[in-house]
C-alpha atoms as an extended CHARMM CRD file, in Angstrom:
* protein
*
       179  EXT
         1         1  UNK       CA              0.0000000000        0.0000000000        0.0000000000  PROA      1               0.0000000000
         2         2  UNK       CA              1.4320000000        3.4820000000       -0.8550000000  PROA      2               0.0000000000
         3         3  UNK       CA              0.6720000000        6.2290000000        1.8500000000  PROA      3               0.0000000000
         4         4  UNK       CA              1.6950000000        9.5880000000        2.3350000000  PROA      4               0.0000000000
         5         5  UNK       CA              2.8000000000       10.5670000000        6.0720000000  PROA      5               0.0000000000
         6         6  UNK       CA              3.2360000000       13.5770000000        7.5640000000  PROA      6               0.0000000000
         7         7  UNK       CA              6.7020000000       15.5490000000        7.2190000000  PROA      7               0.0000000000
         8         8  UNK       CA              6.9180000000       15.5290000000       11.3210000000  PROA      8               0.0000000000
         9         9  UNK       CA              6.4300000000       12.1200000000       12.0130000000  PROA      9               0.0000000000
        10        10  UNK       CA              8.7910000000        9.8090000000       14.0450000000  PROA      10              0.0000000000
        11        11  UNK       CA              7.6790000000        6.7320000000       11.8620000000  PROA      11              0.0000000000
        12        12  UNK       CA             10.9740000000        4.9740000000       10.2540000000  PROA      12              0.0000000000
        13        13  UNK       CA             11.3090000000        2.0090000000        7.8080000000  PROA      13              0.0000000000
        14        14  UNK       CA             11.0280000000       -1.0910000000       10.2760000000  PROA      14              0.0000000000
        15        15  UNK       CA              7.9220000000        0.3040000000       11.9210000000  PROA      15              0.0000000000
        16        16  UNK       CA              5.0830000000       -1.5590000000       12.4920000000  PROA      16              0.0000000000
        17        17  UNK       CA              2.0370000000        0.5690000000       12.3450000000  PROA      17              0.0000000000
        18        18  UNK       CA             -1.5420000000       -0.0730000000       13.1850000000  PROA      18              0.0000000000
        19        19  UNK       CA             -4.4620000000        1.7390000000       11.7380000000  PROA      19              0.0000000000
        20        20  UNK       CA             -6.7640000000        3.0210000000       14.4070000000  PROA      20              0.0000000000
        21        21  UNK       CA            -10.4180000000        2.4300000000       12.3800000000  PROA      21              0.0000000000
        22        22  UNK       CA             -9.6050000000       -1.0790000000       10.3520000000  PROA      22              0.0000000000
        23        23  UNK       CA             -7.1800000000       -2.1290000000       12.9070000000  PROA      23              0.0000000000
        24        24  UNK       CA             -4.9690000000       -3.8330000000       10.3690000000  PROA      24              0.0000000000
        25        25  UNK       CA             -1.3580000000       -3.5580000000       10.8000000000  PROA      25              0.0000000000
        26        26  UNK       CA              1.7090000000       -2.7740000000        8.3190000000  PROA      26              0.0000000000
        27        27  UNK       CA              5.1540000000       -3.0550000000        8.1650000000  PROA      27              0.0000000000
        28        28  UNK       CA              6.8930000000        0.2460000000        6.9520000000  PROA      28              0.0000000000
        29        29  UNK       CA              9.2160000000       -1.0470000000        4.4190000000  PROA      29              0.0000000000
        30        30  UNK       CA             10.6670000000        2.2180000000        3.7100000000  PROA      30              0.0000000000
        31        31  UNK       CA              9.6110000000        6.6730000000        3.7540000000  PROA      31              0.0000000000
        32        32  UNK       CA             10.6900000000        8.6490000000        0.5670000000  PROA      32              0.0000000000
        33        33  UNK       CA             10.5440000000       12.3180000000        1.5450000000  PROA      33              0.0000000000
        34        34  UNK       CA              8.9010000000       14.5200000000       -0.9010000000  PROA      34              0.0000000000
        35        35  UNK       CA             10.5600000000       18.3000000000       -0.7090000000  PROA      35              0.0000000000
        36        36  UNK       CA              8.9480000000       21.6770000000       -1.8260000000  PROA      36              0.0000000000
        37        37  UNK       CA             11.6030000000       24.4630000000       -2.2670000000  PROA      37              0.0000000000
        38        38  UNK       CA             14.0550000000       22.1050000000        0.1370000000  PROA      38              0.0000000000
        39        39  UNK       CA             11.9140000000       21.5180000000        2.7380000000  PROA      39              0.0000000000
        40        40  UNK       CA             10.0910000000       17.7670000000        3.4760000000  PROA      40              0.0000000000
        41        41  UNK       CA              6.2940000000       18.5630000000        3.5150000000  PROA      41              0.0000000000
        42        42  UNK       CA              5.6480000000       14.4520000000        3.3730000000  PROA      42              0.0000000000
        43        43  UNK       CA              7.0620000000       10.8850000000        3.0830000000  PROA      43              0.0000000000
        44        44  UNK       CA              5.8750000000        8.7690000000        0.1890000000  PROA      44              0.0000000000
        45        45  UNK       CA              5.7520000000        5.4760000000        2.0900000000  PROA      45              0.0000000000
        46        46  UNK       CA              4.8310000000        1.9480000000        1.2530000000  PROA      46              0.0000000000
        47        47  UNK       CA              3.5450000000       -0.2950000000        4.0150000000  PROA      47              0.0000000000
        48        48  UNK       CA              3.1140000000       -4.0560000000        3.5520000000  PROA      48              0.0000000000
        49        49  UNK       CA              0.5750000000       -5.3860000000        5.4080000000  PROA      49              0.0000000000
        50        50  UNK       CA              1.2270000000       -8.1540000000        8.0640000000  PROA      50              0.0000000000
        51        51  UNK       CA             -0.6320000000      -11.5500000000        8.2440000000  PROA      51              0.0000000000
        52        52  UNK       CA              1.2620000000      -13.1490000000       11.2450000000  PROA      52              0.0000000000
        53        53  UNK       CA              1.8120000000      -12.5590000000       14.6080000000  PROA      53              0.0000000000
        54        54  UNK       CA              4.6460000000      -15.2340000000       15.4280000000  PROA      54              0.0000000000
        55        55  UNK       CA              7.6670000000      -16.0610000000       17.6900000000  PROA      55              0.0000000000
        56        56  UNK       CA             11.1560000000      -16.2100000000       16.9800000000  PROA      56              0.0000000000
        57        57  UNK       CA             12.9180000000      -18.8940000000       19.4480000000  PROA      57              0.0000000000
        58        58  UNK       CA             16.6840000000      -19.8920000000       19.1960000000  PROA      58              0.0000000000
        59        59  UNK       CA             18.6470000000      -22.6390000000       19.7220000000  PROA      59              0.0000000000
        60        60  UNK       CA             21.2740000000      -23.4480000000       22.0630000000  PROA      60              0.0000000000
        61        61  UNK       CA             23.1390000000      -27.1640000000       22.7400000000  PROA      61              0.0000000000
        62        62  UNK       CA             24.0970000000      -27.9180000000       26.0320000000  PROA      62              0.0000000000
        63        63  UNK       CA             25.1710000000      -31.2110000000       28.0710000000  PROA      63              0.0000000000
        64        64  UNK       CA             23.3920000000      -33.3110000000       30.0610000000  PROA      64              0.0000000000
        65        65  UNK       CA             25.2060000000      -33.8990000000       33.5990000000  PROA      65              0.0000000000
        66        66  UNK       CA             23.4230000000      -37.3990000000       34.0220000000  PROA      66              0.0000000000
        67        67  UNK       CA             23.6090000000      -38.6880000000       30.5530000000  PROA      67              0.0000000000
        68        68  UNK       CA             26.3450000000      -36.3020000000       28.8090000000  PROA      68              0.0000000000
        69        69  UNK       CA             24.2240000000      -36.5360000000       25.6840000000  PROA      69              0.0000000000
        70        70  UNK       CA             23.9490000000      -32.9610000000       24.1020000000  PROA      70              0.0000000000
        71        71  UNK       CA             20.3410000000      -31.6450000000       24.4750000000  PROA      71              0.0000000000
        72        72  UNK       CA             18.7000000000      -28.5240000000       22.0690000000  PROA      72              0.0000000000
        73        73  UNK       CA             16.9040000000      -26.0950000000       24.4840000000  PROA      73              0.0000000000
        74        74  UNK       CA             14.7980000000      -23.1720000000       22.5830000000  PROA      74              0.0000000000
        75        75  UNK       CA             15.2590000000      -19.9460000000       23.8500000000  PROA      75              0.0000000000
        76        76  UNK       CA             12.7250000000      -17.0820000000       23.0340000000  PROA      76              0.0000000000
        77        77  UNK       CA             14.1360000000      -14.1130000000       21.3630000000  PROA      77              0.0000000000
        78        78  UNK       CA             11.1280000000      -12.3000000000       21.0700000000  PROA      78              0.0000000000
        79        79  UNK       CA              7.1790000000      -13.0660000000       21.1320000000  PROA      79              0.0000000000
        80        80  UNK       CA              4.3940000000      -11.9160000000       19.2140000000  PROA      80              0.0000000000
        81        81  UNK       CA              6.0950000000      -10.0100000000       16.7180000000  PROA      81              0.0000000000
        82        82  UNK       CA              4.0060000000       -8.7440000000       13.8230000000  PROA      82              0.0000000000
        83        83  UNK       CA              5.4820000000       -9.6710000000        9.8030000000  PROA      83              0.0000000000
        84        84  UNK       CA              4.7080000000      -10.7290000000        6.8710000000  PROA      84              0.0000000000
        85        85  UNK       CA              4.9600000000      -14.3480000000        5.4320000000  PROA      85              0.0000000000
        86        86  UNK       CA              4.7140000000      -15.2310000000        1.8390000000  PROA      86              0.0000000000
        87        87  UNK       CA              5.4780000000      -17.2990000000       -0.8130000000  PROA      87              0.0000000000
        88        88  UNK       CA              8.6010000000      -15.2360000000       -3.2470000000  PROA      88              0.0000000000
        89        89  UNK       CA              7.1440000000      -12.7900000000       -5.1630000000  PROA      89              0.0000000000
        90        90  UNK       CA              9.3120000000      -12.9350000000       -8.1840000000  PROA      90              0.0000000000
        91        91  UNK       CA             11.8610000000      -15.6810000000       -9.1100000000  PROA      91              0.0000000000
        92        92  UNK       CA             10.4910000000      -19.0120000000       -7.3710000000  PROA      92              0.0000000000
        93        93  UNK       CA              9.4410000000      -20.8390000000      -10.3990000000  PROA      93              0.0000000000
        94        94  UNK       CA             11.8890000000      -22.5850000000      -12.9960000000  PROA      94              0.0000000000
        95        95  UNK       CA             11.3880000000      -21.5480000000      -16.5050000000  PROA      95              0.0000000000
        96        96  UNK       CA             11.6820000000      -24.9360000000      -18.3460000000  PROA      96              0.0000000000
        97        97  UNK       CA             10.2360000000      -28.1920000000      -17.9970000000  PROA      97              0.0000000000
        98        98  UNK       CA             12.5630000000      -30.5570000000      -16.8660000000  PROA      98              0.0000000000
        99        99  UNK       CA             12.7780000000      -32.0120000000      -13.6520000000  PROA      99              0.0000000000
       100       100  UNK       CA             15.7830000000      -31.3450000000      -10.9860000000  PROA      100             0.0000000000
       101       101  UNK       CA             15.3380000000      -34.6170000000       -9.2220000000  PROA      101             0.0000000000
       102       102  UNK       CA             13.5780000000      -33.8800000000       -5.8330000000  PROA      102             0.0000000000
       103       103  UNK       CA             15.5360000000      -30.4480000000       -4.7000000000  PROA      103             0.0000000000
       104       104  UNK       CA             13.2260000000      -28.3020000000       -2.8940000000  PROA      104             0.0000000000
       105       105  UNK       CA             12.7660000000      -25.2550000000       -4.7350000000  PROA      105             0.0000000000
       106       106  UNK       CA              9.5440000000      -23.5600000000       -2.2420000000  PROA      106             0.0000000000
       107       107  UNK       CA             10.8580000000      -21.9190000000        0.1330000000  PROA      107             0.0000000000
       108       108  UNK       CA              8.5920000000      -19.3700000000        2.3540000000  PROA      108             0.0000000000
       109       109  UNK       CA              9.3780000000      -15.5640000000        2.7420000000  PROA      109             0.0000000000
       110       110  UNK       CA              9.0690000000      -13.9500000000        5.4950000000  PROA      110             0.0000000000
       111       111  UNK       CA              9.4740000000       -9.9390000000        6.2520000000  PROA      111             0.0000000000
       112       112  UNK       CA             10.4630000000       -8.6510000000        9.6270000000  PROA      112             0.0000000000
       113       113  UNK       CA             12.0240000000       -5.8580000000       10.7730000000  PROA      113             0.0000000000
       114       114  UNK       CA             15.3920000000       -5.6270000000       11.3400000000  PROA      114             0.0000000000
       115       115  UNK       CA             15.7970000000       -4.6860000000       15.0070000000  PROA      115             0.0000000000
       116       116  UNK       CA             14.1030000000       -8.6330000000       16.0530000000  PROA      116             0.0000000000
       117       117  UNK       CA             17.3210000000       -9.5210000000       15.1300000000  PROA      117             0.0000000000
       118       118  UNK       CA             16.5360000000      -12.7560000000       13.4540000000  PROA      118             0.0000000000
       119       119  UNK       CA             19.7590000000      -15.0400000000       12.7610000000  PROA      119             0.0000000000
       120       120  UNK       CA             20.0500000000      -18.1990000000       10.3240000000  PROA      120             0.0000000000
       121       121  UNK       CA             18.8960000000      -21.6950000000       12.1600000000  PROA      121             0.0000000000
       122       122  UNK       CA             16.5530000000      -19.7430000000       14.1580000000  PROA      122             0.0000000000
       123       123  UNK       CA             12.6690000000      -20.9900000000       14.6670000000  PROA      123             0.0000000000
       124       124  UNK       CA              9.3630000000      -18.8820000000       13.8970000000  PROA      124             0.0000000000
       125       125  UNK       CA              6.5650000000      -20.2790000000       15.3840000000  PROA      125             0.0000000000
       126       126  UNK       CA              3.3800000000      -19.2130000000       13.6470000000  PROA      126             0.0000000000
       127       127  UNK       CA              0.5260000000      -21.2670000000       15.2530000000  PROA      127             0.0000000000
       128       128  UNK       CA              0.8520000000      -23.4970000000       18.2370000000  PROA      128             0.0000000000
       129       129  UNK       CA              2.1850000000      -26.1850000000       15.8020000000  PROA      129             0.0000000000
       130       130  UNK       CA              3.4150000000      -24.3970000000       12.9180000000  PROA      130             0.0000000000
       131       131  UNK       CA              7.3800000000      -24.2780000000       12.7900000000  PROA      131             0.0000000000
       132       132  UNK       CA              9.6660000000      -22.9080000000       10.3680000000  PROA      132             0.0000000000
       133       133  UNK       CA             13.4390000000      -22.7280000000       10.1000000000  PROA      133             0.0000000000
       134       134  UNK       CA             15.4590000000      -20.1270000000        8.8870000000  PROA      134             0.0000000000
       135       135  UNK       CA             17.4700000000      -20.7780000000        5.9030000000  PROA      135             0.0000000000
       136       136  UNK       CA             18.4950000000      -17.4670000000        5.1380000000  PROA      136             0.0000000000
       137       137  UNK       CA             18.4810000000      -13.7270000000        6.2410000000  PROA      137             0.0000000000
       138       138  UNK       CA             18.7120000000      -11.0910000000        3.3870000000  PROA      138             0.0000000000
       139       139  UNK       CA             19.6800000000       -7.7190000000        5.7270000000  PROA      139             0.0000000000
       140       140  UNK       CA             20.1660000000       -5.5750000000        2.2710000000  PROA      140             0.0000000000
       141       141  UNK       CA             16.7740000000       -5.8130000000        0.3770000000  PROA      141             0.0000000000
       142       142  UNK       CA             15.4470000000       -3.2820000000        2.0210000000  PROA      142             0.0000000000
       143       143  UNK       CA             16.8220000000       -0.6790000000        4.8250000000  PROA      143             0.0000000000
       144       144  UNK       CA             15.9190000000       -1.9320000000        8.0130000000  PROA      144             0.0000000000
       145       145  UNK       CA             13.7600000000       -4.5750000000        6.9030000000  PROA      145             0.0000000000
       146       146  UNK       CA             14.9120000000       -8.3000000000        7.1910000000  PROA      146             0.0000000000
       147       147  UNK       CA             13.6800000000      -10.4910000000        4.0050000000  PROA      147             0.0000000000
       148       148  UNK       CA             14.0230000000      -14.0900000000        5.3630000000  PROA      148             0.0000000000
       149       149  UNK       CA             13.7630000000      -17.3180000000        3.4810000000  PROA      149             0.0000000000
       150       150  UNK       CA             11.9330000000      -20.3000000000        5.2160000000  PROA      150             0.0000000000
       151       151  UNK       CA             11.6520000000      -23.8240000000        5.0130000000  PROA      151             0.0000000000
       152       152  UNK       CA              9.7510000000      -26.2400000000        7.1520000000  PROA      152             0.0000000000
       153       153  UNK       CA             11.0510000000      -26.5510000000       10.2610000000  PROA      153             0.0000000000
       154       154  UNK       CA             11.3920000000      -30.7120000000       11.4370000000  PROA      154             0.0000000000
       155       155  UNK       CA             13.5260000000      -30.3850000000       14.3210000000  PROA      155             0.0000000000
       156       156  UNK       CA             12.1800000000      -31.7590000000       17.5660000000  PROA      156             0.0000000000
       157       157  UNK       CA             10.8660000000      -28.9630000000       20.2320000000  PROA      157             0.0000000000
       158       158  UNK       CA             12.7100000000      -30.1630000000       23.0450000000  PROA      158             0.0000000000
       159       159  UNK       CA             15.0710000000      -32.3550000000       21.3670000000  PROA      159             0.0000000000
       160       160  UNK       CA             17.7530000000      -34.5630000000       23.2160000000  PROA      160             0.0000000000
       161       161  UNK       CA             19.8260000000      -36.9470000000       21.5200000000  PROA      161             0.0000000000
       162       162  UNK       CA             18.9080000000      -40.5210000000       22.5660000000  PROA      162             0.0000000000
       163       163  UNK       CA             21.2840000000      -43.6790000000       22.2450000000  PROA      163             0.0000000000
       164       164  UNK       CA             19.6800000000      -46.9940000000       22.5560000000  PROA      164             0.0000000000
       165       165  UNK       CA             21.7100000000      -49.5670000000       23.8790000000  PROA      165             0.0000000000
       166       166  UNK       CA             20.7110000000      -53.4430000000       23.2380000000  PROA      166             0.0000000000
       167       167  UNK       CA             22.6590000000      -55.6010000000       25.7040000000  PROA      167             0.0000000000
       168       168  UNK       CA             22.4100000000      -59.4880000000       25.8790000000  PROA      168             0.0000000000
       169       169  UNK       CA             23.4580000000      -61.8930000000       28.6670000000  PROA      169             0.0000000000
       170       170  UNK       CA             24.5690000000      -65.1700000000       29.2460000000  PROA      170             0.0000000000
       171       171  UNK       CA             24.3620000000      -67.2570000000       31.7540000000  PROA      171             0.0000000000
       172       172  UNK       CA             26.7180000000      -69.7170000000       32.6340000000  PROA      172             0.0000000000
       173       173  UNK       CA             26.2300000000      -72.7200000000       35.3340000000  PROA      173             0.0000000000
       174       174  UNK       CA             29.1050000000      -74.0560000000       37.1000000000  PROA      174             0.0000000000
       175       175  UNK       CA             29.0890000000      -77.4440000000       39.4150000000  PROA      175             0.0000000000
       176       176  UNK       CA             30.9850000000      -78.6490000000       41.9740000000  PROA      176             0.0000000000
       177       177  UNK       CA             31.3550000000      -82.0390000000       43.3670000000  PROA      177             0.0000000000
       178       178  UNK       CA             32.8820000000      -82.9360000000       46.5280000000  PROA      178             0.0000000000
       179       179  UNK       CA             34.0890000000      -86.2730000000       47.3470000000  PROA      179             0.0000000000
């Protein structure tokens, strides 16, 4: 959506907005400022408009003292953080065709601002069991705007590596005789 915002305003690409009547929310990907005789009288802006409300969780590895096995503990970064996911706008399909064998070619995209401060291998949880990893983080698209690229996300929530051990036994018999 293309706006126009008022030459004093504090908003800043990055923003996330909310619009008082509809209630809808937009991210402020970036303000243009229009001059008259070298003076700003407005921004051109253009919001995109959020569809997600998600978290962003991070992991860390760390050993077990009873076990030693190395255990993946999710650490939230920051909850309920308005963006925008969506499939690629431009550039996901393949032009001819032929087949690649099975590479995965979908990937989601996802725009946050930049200040979450949202870091490859991350999670974003969208729904109570929706989970997506973070491939990649494009921090030059836009200023101050994050373009992320998403996959599904597999990894166990509160993984811990697990051994299984089979053991087998034998028993042996022994007699003695005594004269």
């Amino acid at each position: 959506m293309e706006a126009s915002i008022a030459y004093d305003t504090d908003t800043v690409a990055g923003d996330i907005i909310q619009f008082v009547v509809t209630s809808d929310k937009y991210l402020v990907m970036n303000n243009t400022p229009i001059l008259f005789e070298d003076e700003i009288y407005k921004y051109a802006s253009v919001l995109y408009k959020t569809n997600v409300s998600v978290d962003i969780l991070r992991p860390s590895e760390s050993r077990n003292s009873h076990t030693y096995q190395y255990e993946t503990t999710w650490t939230m970064v920051k909850g309920s953080v308005d963006a925008l996911l969506t499939t690629p706008l431009y550039g996901h399909s393949l032009e001819s065709d032929e087949e690649l064998g099975l590479i995965g070619v979908e990937l989601n995209e996802f725009y946050i601002p930049s200040s979450i401060g949202v870091q490859v291998l991350d999670r974003i949880r969208v729904a109570p069991s929706e989970y997506y990893r973070v491939e990649t983080v494009k921090k030059r698209r836009y200023s101050a705007v994050d373009v992320i690229e998403l996959s599904e996300d597999t990894r166990l929530m509160h993984s811990t590596t697990t051994t299984t051990t089979t053991t087998t036994s034998s028993t042996t018999t022994t007699t003695t005789t005594t004269s």
